[in-house]
């Protein structure tokens, strides 16, 4: 039997799943991000700490993300737009899922590339048309996967990744969002 090496420790994930079945309180995570306005529409967001497995956790490294708008929006273009970060999150989550499912199913990956496009009518965010929503109208994800598997098996990998994706779920199902002023 050929060993599949996609870099995912599936056994650890399967073990965690079993443990969390009998300890659902440990499965409750709180992800955090902290954003600071810089200037204009430029902000910097940091991600370092989160809560999970019943206690505070810390990422190995703090991640820093600049968000801005492009020059065509009369901005400085110091980073990608906030809505583009949704595409980044979706791409990363689905791609991680493909690697995890492939590892679990014994499918060797050679390459995985995802291309995402979100169509967006910006009249909504500009207040030019109250009937136009502020967010994406739709998002298209196209995978190009080279693996030791049939097209049908690759399509099944992507379908399972989509089924388990936290970001796909958050984008396609209502999520309660509370905005407060301290």
PDB file of C-alpha atoms in Angstrom:
ATOM      1  CA  UNK A   1       0.000   0.000   0.000  1.00  0.00           C
ATOM      2  CA  UNK A   2       1.291   3.448  -0.918  1.00  0.00           C
ATOM      3  CA  UNK A   3       1.578   5.978   1.899  1.00  0.00           C
ATOM      4  CA  UNK A   4      -0.312   9.197   1.212  1.00  0.00           C
ATOM      5  CA  UNK A   5       1.592  12.285   2.328  1.00  0.00           C
ATOM      6  CA  UNK A   6      -0.560  15.408   2.051  1.00  0.00           C
ATOM      7  CA  UNK A   7       0.701  16.841   5.345  1.00  0.00           C
ATOM      8  CA  UNK A   8      -2.542  16.409   7.306  1.00  0.00           C
ATOM      9  CA  UNK A   9      -2.581  14.511  10.605  1.00  0.00           C
ATOM     10  CA  UNK A  10      -5.974  12.919  10.047  1.00  0.00           C
ATOM     11  CA  UNK A  11      -5.596  10.541  12.984  1.00  0.00           C
ATOM     12  CA  UNK A  12      -5.296  13.494  15.374  1.00  0.00           C
ATOM     13  CA  UNK A  13      -8.455  15.002  13.859  1.00  0.00           C
ATOM     14  CA  UNK A  14     -10.356  11.718  14.130  1.00  0.00           C
ATOM     15  CA  UNK A  15      -9.175  11.284  17.726  1.00  0.00           C
ATOM     16  CA  UNK A  16     -10.271  14.835  18.573  1.00  0.00           C
ATOM     17  CA  UNK A  17     -13.683  14.169  17.033  1.00  0.00           C
ATOM     18  CA  UNK A  18     -14.150  11.133  19.260  1.00  0.00           C
ATOM     19  CA  UNK A  19     -13.065  12.972  22.424  1.00  0.00           C
ATOM     20  CA  UNK A  20     -15.316  15.963  21.663  1.00  0.00           C
ATOM     21  CA  UNK A  21     -18.359  13.719  21.238  1.00  0.00           C
ATOM     22  CA  UNK A  22     -18.254  13.102  24.994  1.00  0.00           C
ATOM     23  CA  UNK A  23     -16.992  16.592  25.918  1.00  0.00           C
ATOM     24  CA  UNK A  24     -18.991  19.046  23.788  1.00  0.00           C
ATOM     25  CA  UNK A  25     -18.096  21.980  26.053  1.00  0.00           C
ATOM     26  CA  UNK A  26     -14.462  21.645  24.931  1.00  0.00           C
ATOM     27  CA  UNK A  27     -15.587  22.070  21.321  1.00  0.00           C
ATOM     28  CA  UNK A  28     -16.804  25.607  21.983  1.00  0.00           C
ATOM     29  CA  UNK A  29     -14.257  27.987  20.464  1.00  0.00           C
ATOM     30  CA  UNK A  30     -14.207  31.787  20.405  1.00  0.00           C
ATOM     31  CA  UNK A  31     -12.110  33.246  17.582  1.00  0.00           C
ATOM     32  CA  UNK A  32     -10.958  36.839  17.987  1.00  0.00           C
ATOM     33  CA  UNK A  33      -9.673  39.674  15.863  1.00  0.00           C
ATOM     34  CA  UNK A  34      -8.827  43.234  16.870  1.00  0.00           C
ATOM     35  CA  UNK A  35      -8.935  46.076  14.364  1.00  0.00           C
ATOM     36  CA  UNK A  36      -7.475  49.588  14.523  1.00  0.00           C
ATOM     37  CA  UNK A  37      -8.284  52.402  12.148  1.00  0.00           C
ATOM     38  CA  UNK A  38      -5.167  53.853  10.520  1.00  0.00           C
ATOM     39  CA  UNK A  39      -6.348  56.599   8.171  1.00  0.00           C
ATOM     40  CA  UNK A  40      -8.996  57.057   5.530  1.00  0.00           C
ATOM     41  CA  UNK A  41     -10.508  53.598   4.980  1.00  0.00           C
ATOM     42  CA  UNK A  42      -7.298  51.770   5.965  1.00  0.00           C
ATOM     43  CA  UNK A  43      -7.407  49.556   9.047  1.00  0.00           C
ATOM     44  CA  UNK A  44      -5.041  46.983  10.531  1.00  0.00           C
ATOM     45  CA  UNK A  45      -6.424  43.847  12.143  1.00  0.00           C
ATOM     46  CA  UNK A  46      -4.454  41.505  14.367  1.00  0.00           C
ATOM     47  CA  UNK A  47      -5.210  37.920  15.323  1.00  0.00           C
ATOM     48  CA  UNK A  48      -3.287  36.306  18.174  1.00  0.00           C
ATOM     49  CA  UNK A  49      -5.436  34.744  20.909  1.00  0.00           C
ATOM     50  CA  UNK A  50      -8.528  32.558  20.953  1.00  0.00           C
ATOM     51  CA  UNK A  51     -10.451  30.381  23.378  1.00  0.00           C
ATOM     52  CA  UNK A  52     -10.803  26.651  22.819  1.00  0.00           C
ATOM     53  CA  UNK A  53     -10.587  23.279  24.519  1.00  0.00           C
ATOM     54  CA  UNK A  54     -11.768  24.967  27.710  1.00  0.00           C
ATOM     55  CA  UNK A  55      -8.987  27.534  27.990  1.00  0.00           C
ATOM     56  CA  UNK A  56      -7.276  30.519  26.434  1.00  0.00           C
ATOM     57  CA  UNK A  57      -4.996  29.646  23.507  1.00  0.00           C
ATOM     58  CA  UNK A  58      -2.389  31.632  21.577  1.00  0.00           C
ATOM     59  CA  UNK A  59      -1.316  31.277  17.957  1.00  0.00           C
ATOM     60  CA  UNK A  60       2.408  30.670  17.512  1.00  0.00           C
ATOM     61  CA  UNK A  61       2.663  34.030  15.726  1.00  0.00           C
ATOM     62  CA  UNK A  62       0.449  37.084  15.685  1.00  0.00           C
ATOM     63  CA  UNK A  63      -1.068  37.614  12.227  1.00  0.00           C
ATOM     64  CA  UNK A  64      -1.516  41.173  10.952  1.00  0.00           C
ATOM     65  CA  UNK A  65      -3.862  42.075   8.112  1.00  0.00           C
ATOM     66  CA  UNK A  66      -4.138  45.424   6.370  1.00  0.00           C
ATOM     67  CA  UNK A  67      -7.448  46.293   4.771  1.00  0.00           C
ATOM     68  CA  UNK A  68      -8.054  49.284   2.550  1.00  0.00           C
ATOM     69  CA  UNK A  69      -9.739  50.084  -0.717  1.00  0.00           C
ATOM     70  CA  UNK A  70      -8.164  50.475  -4.146  1.00  0.00           C
ATOM     71  CA  UNK A  71      -7.205  53.775  -5.702  1.00  0.00           C
ATOM     72  CA  UNK A  72     -10.268  53.581  -7.970  1.00  0.00           C
ATOM     73  CA  UNK A  73     -12.263  54.150  -4.744  1.00  0.00           C
ATOM     74  CA  UNK A  74     -10.147  57.255  -3.976  1.00  0.00           C
ATOM     75  CA  UNK A  75      -8.244  55.323  -1.295  1.00  0.00           C
ATOM     76  CA  UNK A  76      -4.576  54.497  -0.676  1.00  0.00           C
ATOM     77  CA  UNK A  77      -4.709  50.755  -1.551  1.00  0.00           C
ATOM     78  CA  UNK A  78      -2.693  49.705   1.525  1.00  0.00           C
ATOM     79  CA  UNK A  79      -4.304  46.255   1.521  1.00  0.00           C
ATOM     80  CA  UNK A  80      -7.093  44.206   0.033  1.00  0.00           C
ATOM     81  CA  UNK A  81     -10.699  45.190   0.626  1.00  0.00           C
ATOM     82  CA  UNK A  82     -12.574  43.665   3.550  1.00  0.00           C
ATOM     83  CA  UNK A  83     -14.876  41.776   1.187  1.00  0.00           C
ATOM     84  CA  UNK A  84     -11.838  40.234  -0.532  1.00  0.00           C
ATOM     85  CA  UNK A  85     -10.873  38.796   2.863  1.00  0.00           C
ATOM     86  CA  UNK A  86     -14.083  36.760   2.650  1.00  0.00           C
ATOM     87  CA  UNK A  87     -12.721  35.199  -0.544  1.00  0.00           C
ATOM     88  CA  UNK A  88      -9.381  34.544   1.186  1.00  0.00           C
ATOM     89  CA  UNK A  89     -11.116  32.813   4.092  1.00  0.00           C
ATOM     90  CA  UNK A  90     -13.335  30.722   1.836  1.00  0.00           C
ATOM     91  CA  UNK A  91     -10.423  29.693  -0.395  1.00  0.00           C
ATOM     92  CA  UNK A  92      -8.242  28.722   2.565  1.00  0.00           C
ATOM     93  CA  UNK A  93     -11.006  26.787   4.324  1.00  0.00           C
ATOM     94  CA  UNK A  94     -12.115  24.821   1.264  1.00  0.00           C
ATOM     95  CA  UNK A  95      -8.515  24.071   0.250  1.00  0.00           C
ATOM     96  CA  UNK A  96      -7.658  22.846   3.752  1.00  0.00           C
ATOM     97  CA  UNK A  97     -10.745  20.657   3.613  1.00  0.00           C
ATOM     98  CA  UNK A  98      -9.703  19.147   0.285  1.00  0.00           C
ATOM     99  CA  UNK A  99      -6.285  18.240   1.726  1.00  0.00           C
ATOM    100  CA  UNK A 100      -7.825  16.769   4.886  1.00  0.00           C
ATOM    101  CA  UNK A 101     -10.448  14.705   3.073  1.00  0.00           C
ATOM    102  CA  UNK A 102      -7.893  13.493   0.512  1.00  0.00           C
ATOM    103  CA  UNK A 103      -5.562  12.377   3.313  1.00  0.00           C
ATOM    104  CA  UNK A 104      -8.415  10.581   5.083  1.00  0.00           C
ATOM    105  CA  UNK A 105      -9.483   8.842   1.860  1.00  0.00           C
ATOM    106  CA  UNK A 106      -5.943   7.847   0.894  1.00  0.00           C
ATOM    107  CA  UNK A 107      -5.742  10.125  -2.140  1.00  0.00           C
ATOM    108  CA  UNK A 108      -2.342  11.617  -2.932  1.00  0.00           C
ATOM    109  CA  UNK A 109      -2.543  15.251  -4.007  1.00  0.00           C
ATOM    110  CA  UNK A 110       0.047  16.739  -6.358  1.00  0.00           C
ATOM    111  CA  UNK A 111      -1.481  20.214  -6.560  1.00  0.00           C
ATOM    112  CA  UNK A 112      -4.621  22.050  -5.489  1.00  0.00           C
ATOM    113  CA  UNK A 113      -5.479  25.490  -6.796  1.00  0.00           C
ATOM    114  CA  UNK A 114      -8.693  27.374  -6.158  1.00  0.00           C
ATOM    115  CA  UNK A 115      -9.793  30.453  -8.070  1.00  0.00           C
ATOM    116  CA  UNK A 116     -12.564  32.527  -6.523  1.00  0.00           C
ATOM    117  CA  UNK A 117     -14.638  35.309  -8.015  1.00  0.00           C
ATOM    118  CA  UNK A 118     -17.253  37.304  -6.169  1.00  0.00           C
ATOM    119  CA  UNK A 119     -19.594  39.563  -8.120  1.00  0.00           C
ATOM    120  CA  UNK A 120     -20.423  42.749  -6.279  1.00  0.00           C
ATOM    121  CA  UNK A 121     -22.642  45.666  -7.245  1.00  0.00           C
ATOM    122  CA  UNK A 122     -21.089  48.499  -5.241  1.00  0.00           C
ATOM    123  CA  UNK A 123     -24.117  50.761  -5.618  1.00  0.00           C
ATOM    124  CA  UNK A 124     -25.352  49.186  -2.374  1.00  0.00           C
ATOM    125  CA  UNK A 125     -22.366  50.193  -0.225  1.00  0.00           C
ATOM    126  CA  UNK A 126     -22.332  53.644  -1.819  1.00  0.00           C
ATOM    127  CA  UNK A 127     -26.016  54.186  -1.020  1.00  0.00           C
ATOM    128  CA  UNK A 128     -26.751  54.799  -4.713  1.00  0.00           C
ATOM    129  CA  UNK A 129     -29.575  52.221  -4.853  1.00  0.00           C
ATOM    130  CA  UNK A 130     -31.353  51.009  -1.712  1.00  0.00           C
ATOM    131  CA  UNK A 131     -32.546  47.881  -3.539  1.00  0.00           C
ATOM    132  CA  UNK A 132     -28.965  46.660  -4.121  1.00  0.00           C
ATOM    133  CA  UNK A 133     -27.467  44.565  -1.307  1.00  0.00           C
ATOM    134  CA  UNK A 134     -24.136  45.592   0.197  1.00  0.00           C
ATOM    135  CA  UNK A 135     -22.415  42.231  -0.134  1.00  0.00           C
ATOM    136  CA  UNK A 136     -21.552  39.777  -2.859  1.00  0.00           C
ATOM    137  CA  UNK A 137     -24.295  38.816  -5.281  1.00  0.00           C
ATOM    138  CA  UNK A 138     -22.637  35.455  -5.776  1.00  0.00           C
ATOM    139  CA  UNK A 139     -19.301  33.705  -5.374  1.00  0.00           C
ATOM    140  CA  UNK A 140     -17.856  31.157  -7.778  1.00  0.00           C
ATOM    141  CA  UNK A 141     -15.124  28.754  -6.657  1.00  0.00           C
ATOM    142  CA  UNK A 142     -13.248  26.758  -9.297  1.00  0.00           C
ATOM    143  CA  UNK A 143     -10.805  24.058  -8.226  1.00  0.00           C
ATOM    144  CA  UNK A 144      -7.989  22.693 -10.345  1.00  0.00           C
ATOM    145  CA  UNK A 145      -6.794  19.539  -8.594  1.00  0.00           C
ATOM    146  CA  UNK A 146      -4.099  17.118  -9.721  1.00  0.00           C
ATOM    147  CA  UNK A 147      -4.350  13.916  -7.687  1.00  0.00           C
ATOM    148  CA  UNK A 148      -4.143  10.150  -7.893  1.00  0.00           C
ATOM    149  CA  UNK A 149      -7.929   9.927  -8.201  1.00  0.00           C
ATOM    150  CA  UNK A 150     -10.736   9.902 -10.733  1.00  0.00           C
ATOM    151  CA  UNK A 151     -12.633  13.075 -11.575  1.00  0.00           C
ATOM    152  CA  UNK A 152     -15.588  11.642  -9.646  1.00  0.00           C
ATOM    153  CA  UNK A 153     -13.422  11.064  -6.547  1.00  0.00           C
ATOM    154  CA  UNK A 154     -11.988  14.585  -6.815  1.00  0.00           C
ATOM    155  CA  UNK A 155     -15.500  16.045  -7.089  1.00  0.00           C
ATOM    156  CA  UNK A 156     -16.433  14.052  -3.966  1.00  0.00           C
ATOM    157  CA  UNK A 157     -13.397  15.530  -2.130  1.00  0.00           C
ATOM    158  CA  UNK A 158     -14.548  19.037  -2.963  1.00  0.00           C
ATOM    159  CA  UNK A 159     -18.158  18.256  -2.011  1.00  0.00           C
ATOM    160  CA  UNK A 160     -17.076  16.903   1.402  1.00  0.00           C
ATOM    161  CA  UNK A 161     -14.804  19.899   1.946  1.00  0.00           C
ATOM    162  CA  UNK A 162     -17.717  22.224   1.194  1.00  0.00           C
ATOM    163  CA  UNK A 163     -19.964  20.243   3.551  1.00  0.00           C
ATOM    164  CA  UNK A 164     -17.520  20.660   6.477  1.00  0.00           C
ATOM    165  CA  UNK A 165     -16.278  24.200   5.733  1.00  0.00           C
ATOM    166  CA  UNK A 166     -16.920  26.681   8.558  1.00  0.00           C
ATOM    167  CA  UNK A 167     -16.462  29.622   6.186  1.00  0.00           C
ATOM    168  CA  UNK A 168     -18.779  28.181   3.515  1.00  0.00           C
ATOM    169  CA  UNK A 169     -21.370  27.648   6.247  1.00  0.00           C
ATOM    170  CA  UNK A 170     -20.982  31.196   7.605  1.00  0.00           C
ATOM    171  CA  UNK A 171     -21.403  32.654   4.100  1.00  0.00           C
ATOM    172  CA  UNK A 172     -24.379  30.527   3.062  1.00  0.00           C
ATOM    173  CA  UNK A 173     -26.372  30.396   6.309  1.00  0.00           C
ATOM    174  CA  UNK A 174     -27.584  33.180   8.577  1.00  0.00           C
ATOM    175  CA  UNK A 175     -25.093  34.055  11.314  1.00  0.00           C
ATOM    176  CA  UNK A 176     -26.029  36.239  14.258  1.00  0.00           C
ATOM    177  CA  UNK A 177     -23.823  39.332  14.241  1.00  0.00           C
ATOM    178  CA  UNK A 178     -24.008  41.865  17.077  1.00  0.00           C
ATOM    179  CA  UNK A 179     -22.346  45.265  16.728  1.00  0.00           C
ATOM    180  CA  UNK A 180     -21.972  47.336  19.897  1.00  0.00           C
ATOM    181  CA  UNK A 181     -20.364  50.580  20.986  1.00  0.00           C
ATOM    182  CA  UNK A 182     -18.378  50.297  24.250  1.00  0.00           C
TER     183      UNK A 182
END
